[in-house]
């Protein structure tokens, strides 16, 4: 089936009164325009309202993306930072709303960063900047941002992200641990909640997919064992003058 038809059906289902997820017309138009199948392998399932798993990360369902972007309350020409780029779909929809040059995204996983860059380029959004960073530190080189979207749960928003907002900026994040609420926080500290959500936690260095083991002692033990197994023993060196190396009693 034509992907454009599948996109239209996807958006119609989100706007349907029984579901009542998508109410912002600008977000609806953007989601109709972004080729979601460019970010996922299966053309048909890409437009189903469900999550996917790619490279160890959860790809958000379209209804969740719609909720996040509506909570951001984007305006024309807003500069946006997305923390947790995933496969790049949310960044692409955001680019439709504010212009791709205004969208910046970071992720702690280098394989995901490379994957998102490739997806965004193939979908026609290569102007979106995607960098490999610890999301808790934001992207200070391009700050301040009018909007920051954190696609990972945290009990309190990282201070660096709060500090990288403009004076009238807005930070949207899933707040909490076991029980989470989608929350928007203004630069002045005002908070607005948008209902329950379920996201993975904000990762720190070493927890991302493809990372070196965090248990450094176990890794070092293996490395030392390999070196010991491969090392030459003294009796293998025929040039050693054993008599001189032995302490006389």
PDB file of C-alpha atoms in Angstrom, residues 39-246:
ATOM      1  CA  UNK A  39      13.005   4.964  10.131  1.00  0.00           C
ATOM      2  CA  UNK A  40      11.810   1.358  10.501  1.00  0.00           C
ATOM      3  CA  UNK A  41      12.329  -1.724   8.358  1.00  0.00           C
ATOM      4  CA  UNK A  42       8.743  -2.896   7.883  1.00  0.00           C
ATOM      5  CA  UNK A  43       6.717  -0.434   5.783  1.00  0.00           C
ATOM      6  CA  UNK A  44       3.313  -1.593   7.017  1.00  0.00           C
ATOM      7  CA  UNK A  45       4.048  -2.073  10.737  1.00  0.00           C
ATOM      8  CA  UNK A  46       5.860   1.287  10.774  1.00  0.00           C
ATOM      9  CA  UNK A  47       2.451   2.998  10.743  1.00  0.00           C
ATOM     10  CA  UNK A  48       0.820   0.832  13.397  1.00  0.00           C
ATOM     11  CA  UNK A  49       0.390   2.569  16.725  1.00  0.00           C
ATOM     12  CA  UNK A  50       2.867   0.427  18.612  1.00  0.00           C
ATOM     13  CA  UNK A  51       6.451   0.507  19.798  1.00  0.00           C
ATOM     14  CA  UNK A  52       9.411  -1.145  18.081  1.00  0.00           C
ATOM     15  CA  UNK A  53      12.830  -2.277  19.249  1.00  0.00           C
ATOM     16  CA  UNK A  54      15.873  -1.110  17.266  1.00  0.00           C
ATOM     17  CA  UNK A  55      19.531  -1.368  18.305  1.00  0.00           C
ATOM     18  CA  UNK A  56      18.633  -1.853  21.935  1.00  0.00           C
ATOM     19  CA  UNK A  57      16.340   1.165  22.146  1.00  0.00           C
ATOM     20  CA  UNK A  58      12.563   1.511  22.155  1.00  0.00           C
ATOM     21  CA  UNK A  59      11.090   3.333  19.175  1.00  0.00           C
ATOM     22  CA  UNK A  60       8.082   5.295  20.404  1.00  0.00           C
ATOM     23  CA  UNK A  61       4.601   4.594  19.119  1.00  0.00           C
ATOM     24  CA  UNK A  62       3.101   7.379  16.952  1.00  0.00           C
ATOM     25  CA  UNK A  63       0.575   8.240  19.688  1.00  0.00           C
ATOM     26  CA  UNK A  64       3.420   8.820  22.162  1.00  0.00           C
ATOM     27  CA  UNK A  65       5.270  11.027  19.688  1.00  0.00           C
ATOM     28  CA  UNK A  66       2.100  13.063  19.208  1.00  0.00           C
ATOM     29  CA  UNK A  67       1.723  13.527  22.980  1.00  0.00           C
ATOM     30  CA  UNK A  68       5.341  14.657  23.364  1.00  0.00           C
ATOM     31  CA  UNK A  69       5.180  17.198  20.546  1.00  0.00           C
ATOM     32  CA  UNK A  70       1.875  18.636  21.722  1.00  0.00           C
ATOM     33  CA  UNK A  71       3.311  19.044  25.220  1.00  0.00           C
ATOM     34  CA  UNK A  72       6.259  20.934  23.708  1.00  0.00           C
ATOM     35  CA  UNK A  73       3.841  23.507  22.233  1.00  0.00           C
ATOM     36  CA  UNK A  74       6.214  24.295  19.377  1.00  0.00           C
ATOM     37  CA  UNK A  75       6.122  27.631  17.605  1.00  0.00           C
ATOM     38  CA  UNK A  76       7.574  28.622  14.235  1.00  0.00           C
ATOM     39  CA  UNK A  77      11.369  28.944  14.267  1.00  0.00           C
ATOM     40  CA  UNK A  78      11.753  27.556  17.806  1.00  0.00           C
ATOM     41  CA  UNK A  79      15.181  26.060  18.416  1.00  0.00           C
ATOM     42  CA  UNK A  80      14.772  22.541  19.753  1.00  0.00           C
ATOM     43  CA  UNK A  81      17.040  20.036  21.499  1.00  0.00           C
ATOM     44  CA  UNK A  82      15.953  16.394  21.581  1.00  0.00           C
ATOM     45  CA  UNK A  83      17.747  14.280  24.169  1.00  0.00           C
ATOM     46  CA  UNK A  84      17.557  10.654  23.103  1.00  0.00           C
ATOM     47  CA  UNK A  85      17.391  10.741  19.306  1.00  0.00           C
ATOM     48  CA  UNK A  86      16.511   7.061  18.936  1.00  0.00           C
ATOM     49  CA  UNK A  87      16.007   6.244  15.259  1.00  0.00           C
ATOM     50  CA  UNK A  88      15.379   9.916  14.423  1.00  0.00           C
ATOM     51  CA  UNK A  89      11.616   9.902  13.803  1.00  0.00           C
ATOM     52  CA  UNK A  90      10.678  12.428  16.497  1.00  0.00           C
ATOM     53  CA  UNK A  91      13.430  14.734  15.236  1.00  0.00           C
ATOM     54  CA  UNK A  92      12.044  14.493  11.699  1.00  0.00           C
ATOM     55  CA  UNK A  93       8.503  15.429  12.773  1.00  0.00           C
ATOM     56  CA  UNK A  94       9.942  18.303  14.811  1.00  0.00           C
ATOM     57  CA  UNK A  95      11.884  19.445  11.743  1.00  0.00           C
ATOM     58  CA  UNK A  96       8.610  19.630   9.800  1.00  0.00           C
ATOM     59  CA  UNK A  97       7.255  21.973  12.485  1.00  0.00           C
ATOM     60  CA  UNK A  98      10.194  24.338  13.080  1.00  0.00           C
ATOM     61  CA  UNK A  99      12.626  23.743  10.199  1.00  0.00           C
ATOM     62  CA  UNK A 100      15.379  21.152  10.159  1.00  0.00           C
ATOM     63  CA  UNK A 101      18.173  23.653  10.881  1.00  0.00           C
ATOM     64  CA  UNK A 102      16.488  24.470  14.189  1.00  0.00           C
ATOM     65  CA  UNK A 103      16.510  20.869  15.394  1.00  0.00           C
ATOM     66  CA  UNK A 104      19.422  19.429  17.374  1.00  0.00           C
ATOM     67  CA  UNK A 105      19.517  15.953  18.852  1.00  0.00           C
ATOM     68  CA  UNK A 106      21.888  13.984  21.034  1.00  0.00           C
ATOM     69  CA  UNK A 107      22.164  10.387  22.140  1.00  0.00           C
ATOM     70  CA  UNK A 108      24.626   8.573  24.385  1.00  0.00           C
ATOM     71  CA  UNK A 109      24.725   5.552  22.030  1.00  0.00           C
ATOM     72  CA  UNK A 110      27.044   5.970  19.050  1.00  0.00           C
ATOM     73  CA  UNK A 111      25.394   3.160  17.020  1.00  0.00           C
ATOM     74  CA  UNK A 112      22.047   4.939  17.441  1.00  0.00           C
ATOM     75  CA  UNK A 113      23.551   8.299  16.478  1.00  0.00           C
ATOM     76  CA  UNK A 114      24.926   6.810  13.260  1.00  0.00           C
ATOM     77  CA  UNK A 115      21.627   5.037  12.563  1.00  0.00           C
ATOM     78  CA  UNK A 116      19.572   8.189  13.176  1.00  0.00           C
ATOM     79  CA  UNK A 117      21.831  10.270  10.930  1.00  0.00           C
ATOM     80  CA  UNK A 118      21.434   7.762   8.107  1.00  0.00           C
ATOM     81  CA  UNK A 119      17.642   7.613   8.569  1.00  0.00           C
ATOM     82  CA  UNK A 120      17.268  11.395   8.645  1.00  0.00           C
ATOM     83  CA  UNK A 121      19.384  11.763   5.506  1.00  0.00           C
ATOM     84  CA  UNK A 122      17.417   9.117   3.588  1.00  0.00           C
ATOM     85  CA  UNK A 123      14.138  10.730   4.686  1.00  0.00           C
ATOM     86  CA  UNK A 124      15.272  14.201   3.551  1.00  0.00           C
ATOM     87  CA  UNK A 125      16.140  15.790   6.909  1.00  0.00           C
ATOM     88  CA  UNK A 126      19.925  15.869   6.762  1.00  0.00           C
ATOM     89  CA  UNK A 127      19.918  19.419   8.145  1.00  0.00           C
ATOM     90  CA  UNK A 128      19.103  18.047  11.609  1.00  0.00           C
ATOM     91  CA  UNK A 129      22.244  18.015  13.761  1.00  0.00           C
ATOM     92  CA  UNK A 130      22.751  14.728  15.633  1.00  0.00           C
ATOM     93  CA  UNK A 131      25.673  14.298  18.013  1.00  0.00           C
ATOM     94  CA  UNK A 132      26.904  11.604  20.395  1.00  0.00           C
ATOM     95  CA  UNK A 133      26.669  13.090  23.883  1.00  0.00           C
ATOM     96  CA  UNK A 134      25.642  12.316  27.443  1.00  0.00           C
ATOM     97  CA  UNK A 135      22.123  13.725  27.295  1.00  0.00           C
ATOM     98  CA  UNK A 136      22.215  14.974  30.868  1.00  0.00           C
ATOM     99  CA  UNK A 137      24.765  17.566  29.747  1.00  0.00           C
ATOM    100  CA  UNK A 138      22.630  18.843  26.874  1.00  0.00           C
ATOM    101  CA  UNK A 139      24.341  20.606  23.989  1.00  0.00           C
ATOM    102  CA  UNK A 140      25.826  23.817  25.425  1.00  0.00           C
ATOM    103  CA  UNK A 141      27.540  24.839  22.176  1.00  0.00           C
ATOM    104  CA  UNK A 142      24.131  25.520  20.593  1.00  0.00           C
ATOM    105  CA  UNK A 143      22.237  26.694  23.668  1.00  0.00           C
ATOM    106  CA  UNK A 144      19.969  28.311  24.615  1.00  0.00           C
ATOM    107  CA  UNK A 145      16.994  26.380  23.250  1.00  0.00           C
ATOM    108  CA  UNK A 146      13.356  27.416  23.102  1.00  0.00           C
ATOM    109  CA  UNK A 147      12.272  23.824  23.650  1.00  0.00           C
ATOM    110  CA  UNK A 148      14.023  20.756  25.059  1.00  0.00           C
ATOM    111  CA  UNK A 149      12.504  17.284  24.812  1.00  0.00           C
ATOM    112  CA  UNK A 150      13.911  14.547  27.035  1.00  0.00           C
ATOM    113  CA  UNK A 151      12.881  11.127  25.736  1.00  0.00           C
ATOM    114  CA  UNK A 152      13.950   9.298  28.903  1.00  0.00           C
ATOM    115  CA  UNK A 153      12.609   9.216  32.435  1.00  0.00           C
ATOM    116  CA  UNK A 154      14.243  10.999  35.347  1.00  0.00           C
ATOM    117  CA  UNK A 155      13.092  11.905  38.838  1.00  0.00           C
ATOM    118  CA  UNK A 156      14.350  15.473  38.445  1.00  0.00           C
ATOM    119  CA  UNK A 157      15.367  17.206  35.212  1.00  0.00           C
ATOM    120  CA  UNK A 158      19.146  17.535  34.812  1.00  0.00           C
ATOM    121  CA  UNK A 159      20.337  20.992  35.839  1.00  0.00           C
ATOM    122  CA  UNK A 160      22.259  21.470  32.581  1.00  0.00           C
ATOM    123  CA  UNK A 161      19.040  21.115  30.568  1.00  0.00           C
ATOM    124  CA  UNK A 162      17.211  23.644  32.732  1.00  0.00           C
ATOM    125  CA  UNK A 163      20.109  26.068  32.313  1.00  0.00           C
ATOM    126  CA  UNK A 164      20.070  25.684  28.513  1.00  0.00           C
ATOM    127  CA  UNK A 165      16.500  26.970  28.156  1.00  0.00           C
ATOM    128  CA  UNK A 166      15.705  30.446  26.906  1.00  0.00           C
ATOM    129  CA  UNK A 167      13.945  32.812  29.321  1.00  0.00           C
ATOM    130  CA  UNK A 168      10.547  31.668  28.025  1.00  0.00           C
ATOM    131  CA  UNK A 169      11.647  28.138  27.149  1.00  0.00           C
ATOM    132  CA  UNK A 170       9.993  24.818  27.962  1.00  0.00           C
ATOM    133  CA  UNK A 171      11.424  21.420  28.915  1.00  0.00           C
ATOM    134  CA  UNK A 172       9.244  18.334  28.414  1.00  0.00           C
ATOM    135  CA  UNK A 173      10.156  15.041  30.082  1.00  0.00           C
ATOM    136  CA  UNK A 174       8.740  11.850  31.606  1.00  0.00           C
ATOM    137  CA  UNK A 175       9.167  12.551  35.337  1.00  0.00           C
ATOM    138  CA  UNK A 176       9.380   9.773  37.911  1.00  0.00           C
ATOM    139  CA  UNK A 177      10.797   6.291  38.225  1.00  0.00           C
ATOM    140  CA  UNK A 178       8.252   3.466  38.569  1.00  0.00           C
ATOM    141  CA  UNK A 179       5.264   5.779  38.114  1.00  0.00           C
ATOM    142  CA  UNK A 180       5.879   8.472  35.529  1.00  0.00           C
ATOM    143  CA  UNK A 181       3.989  11.543  34.373  1.00  0.00           C
ATOM    144  CA  UNK A 182       4.650  13.538  31.253  1.00  0.00           C
ATOM    145  CA  UNK A 183       5.554  17.000  32.476  1.00  0.00           C
ATOM    146  CA  UNK A 184       6.404  20.370  30.957  1.00  0.00           C
ATOM    147  CA  UNK A 185       8.625  22.690  32.995  1.00  0.00           C
ATOM    148  CA  UNK A 186       9.069  26.347  32.122  1.00  0.00           C
ATOM    149  CA  UNK A 187      12.333  28.225  32.561  1.00  0.00           C
ATOM    150  CA  UNK A 188      10.809  29.854  35.636  1.00  0.00           C
ATOM    151  CA  UNK A 189       9.896  26.492  37.186  1.00  0.00           C
ATOM    152  CA  UNK A 190       6.163  26.318  36.425  1.00  0.00           C
ATOM    153  CA  UNK A 191       5.026  22.737  35.860  1.00  0.00           C
ATOM    154  CA  UNK A 192       2.203  21.272  33.769  1.00  0.00           C
ATOM    155  CA  UNK A 193       1.342  17.573  33.695  1.00  0.00           C
ATOM    156  CA  UNK A 194      -0.042  15.674  30.711  1.00  0.00           C
ATOM    157  CA  UNK A 195      -0.870  12.217  32.055  1.00  0.00           C
ATOM    158  CA  UNK A 196       0.863   8.916  32.723  1.00  0.00           C
ATOM    159  CA  UNK A 197       3.665   7.597  30.510  1.00  0.00           C
ATOM    160  CA  UNK A 198       6.234   4.802  30.582  1.00  0.00           C
ATOM    161  CA  UNK A 199       9.788   5.462  29.407  1.00  0.00           C
ATOM    162  CA  UNK A 200      13.171   3.891  30.008  1.00  0.00           C
ATOM    163  CA  UNK A 201      15.501   5.750  32.387  1.00  0.00           C
ATOM    164  CA  UNK A 202      18.029   8.368  31.336  1.00  0.00           C
ATOM    165  CA  UNK A 203      21.255   6.417  30.779  1.00  0.00           C
ATOM    166  CA  UNK A 204      24.708   7.297  32.030  1.00  0.00           C
ATOM    167  CA  UNK A 205      28.005   6.484  30.337  1.00  0.00           C
ATOM    168  CA  UNK A 206      28.502   2.725  30.196  1.00  0.00           C
ATOM    169  CA  UNK A 207      24.815   1.780  30.164  1.00  0.00           C
ATOM    170  CA  UNK A 208      24.126   2.434  26.487  1.00  0.00           C
ATOM    171  CA  UNK A 209      23.857  -0.315  23.877  1.00  0.00           C
ATOM    172  CA  UNK A 210      27.251  -1.388  22.586  1.00  0.00           C
ATOM    173  CA  UNK A 211      29.084   0.037  25.586  1.00  0.00           C
ATOM    174  CA  UNK A 212      32.148  -1.533  27.144  1.00  0.00           C
ATOM    175  CA  UNK A 213      31.252  -3.483  30.272  1.00  0.00           C
ATOM    176  CA  UNK A 214      30.729  -1.317  33.285  1.00  0.00           C
ATOM    177  CA  UNK A 215      32.335  -3.923  35.587  1.00  0.00           C
ATOM    178  CA  UNK A 216      35.901  -2.884  34.862  1.00  0.00           C
ATOM    179  CA  UNK A 217      37.415  -5.313  37.364  1.00  0.00           C
ATOM    180  CA  UNK A 218      35.895  -8.307  35.583  1.00  0.00           C
ATOM    181  CA  UNK A 219      37.188  -7.016  32.259  1.00  0.00           C
ATOM    182  CA  UNK A 220      40.632  -6.330  33.656  1.00  0.00           C
ATOM    183  CA  UNK A 221      40.732  -9.796  35.220  1.00  0.00           C
ATOM    184  CA  UNK A 222      40.078 -11.377  31.828  1.00  0.00           C
ATOM    185  CA  UNK A 223      42.697  -9.194  30.152  1.00  0.00           C
ATOM    186  CA  UNK A 224      45.313 -10.104  32.766  1.00  0.00           C
ATOM    187  CA  UNK A 225      44.434 -13.794  32.449  1.00  0.00           C
ATOM    188  CA  UNK A 226      44.902 -13.649  28.673  1.00  0.00           C
ATOM    189  CA  UNK A 227      48.225 -11.881  29.027  1.00  0.00           C
ATOM    190  CA  UNK A 228      49.397 -14.429  31.565  1.00  0.00           C
ATOM    191  CA  UNK A 229      48.336 -17.318  29.316  1.00  0.00           C
ATOM    192  CA  UNK A 230      50.177 -15.838  26.337  1.00  0.00           C
ATOM    193  CA  UNK A 231      53.302 -14.682  28.140  1.00  0.00           C
ATOM    194  CA  UNK A 232      56.599 -16.577  27.719  1.00  0.00           C
ATOM    195  CA  UNK A 233      57.919 -18.391  30.750  1.00  0.00           C
ATOM    196  CA  UNK A 234      61.555 -18.075  31.839  1.00  0.00           C
ATOM    197  CA  UNK A 235      62.447 -21.619  30.883  1.00  0.00           C
ATOM    198  CA  UNK A 236      61.356 -20.878  27.303  1.00  0.00           C
ATOM    199  CA  UNK A 237      64.203 -18.392  26.876  1.00  0.00           C
ATOM    200  CA  UNK A 238      67.297 -20.380  25.933  1.00  0.00           C
ATOM    201  CA  UNK A 239      69.412 -17.258  26.291  1.00  0.00           C
ATOM    202  CA  UNK A 240      68.875 -17.032  30.057  1.00  0.00           C
ATOM    203  CA  UNK A 241      71.995 -17.940  31.951  1.00  0.00           C
ATOM    204  CA  UNK A 242      70.312 -19.887  34.682  1.00  0.00           C
ATOM    205  CA  UNK A 243      73.397 -20.280  36.843  1.00  0.00           C
ATOM    206  CA  UNK A 244      73.815 -16.530  37.173  1.00  0.00           C
ATOM    207  CA  UNK A 245      70.159 -16.041  37.946  1.00  0.00           C
ATOM    208  CA  UNK A 246      70.179 -18.424  40.870  1.00  0.00           C
TER     209      UNK A 246
END
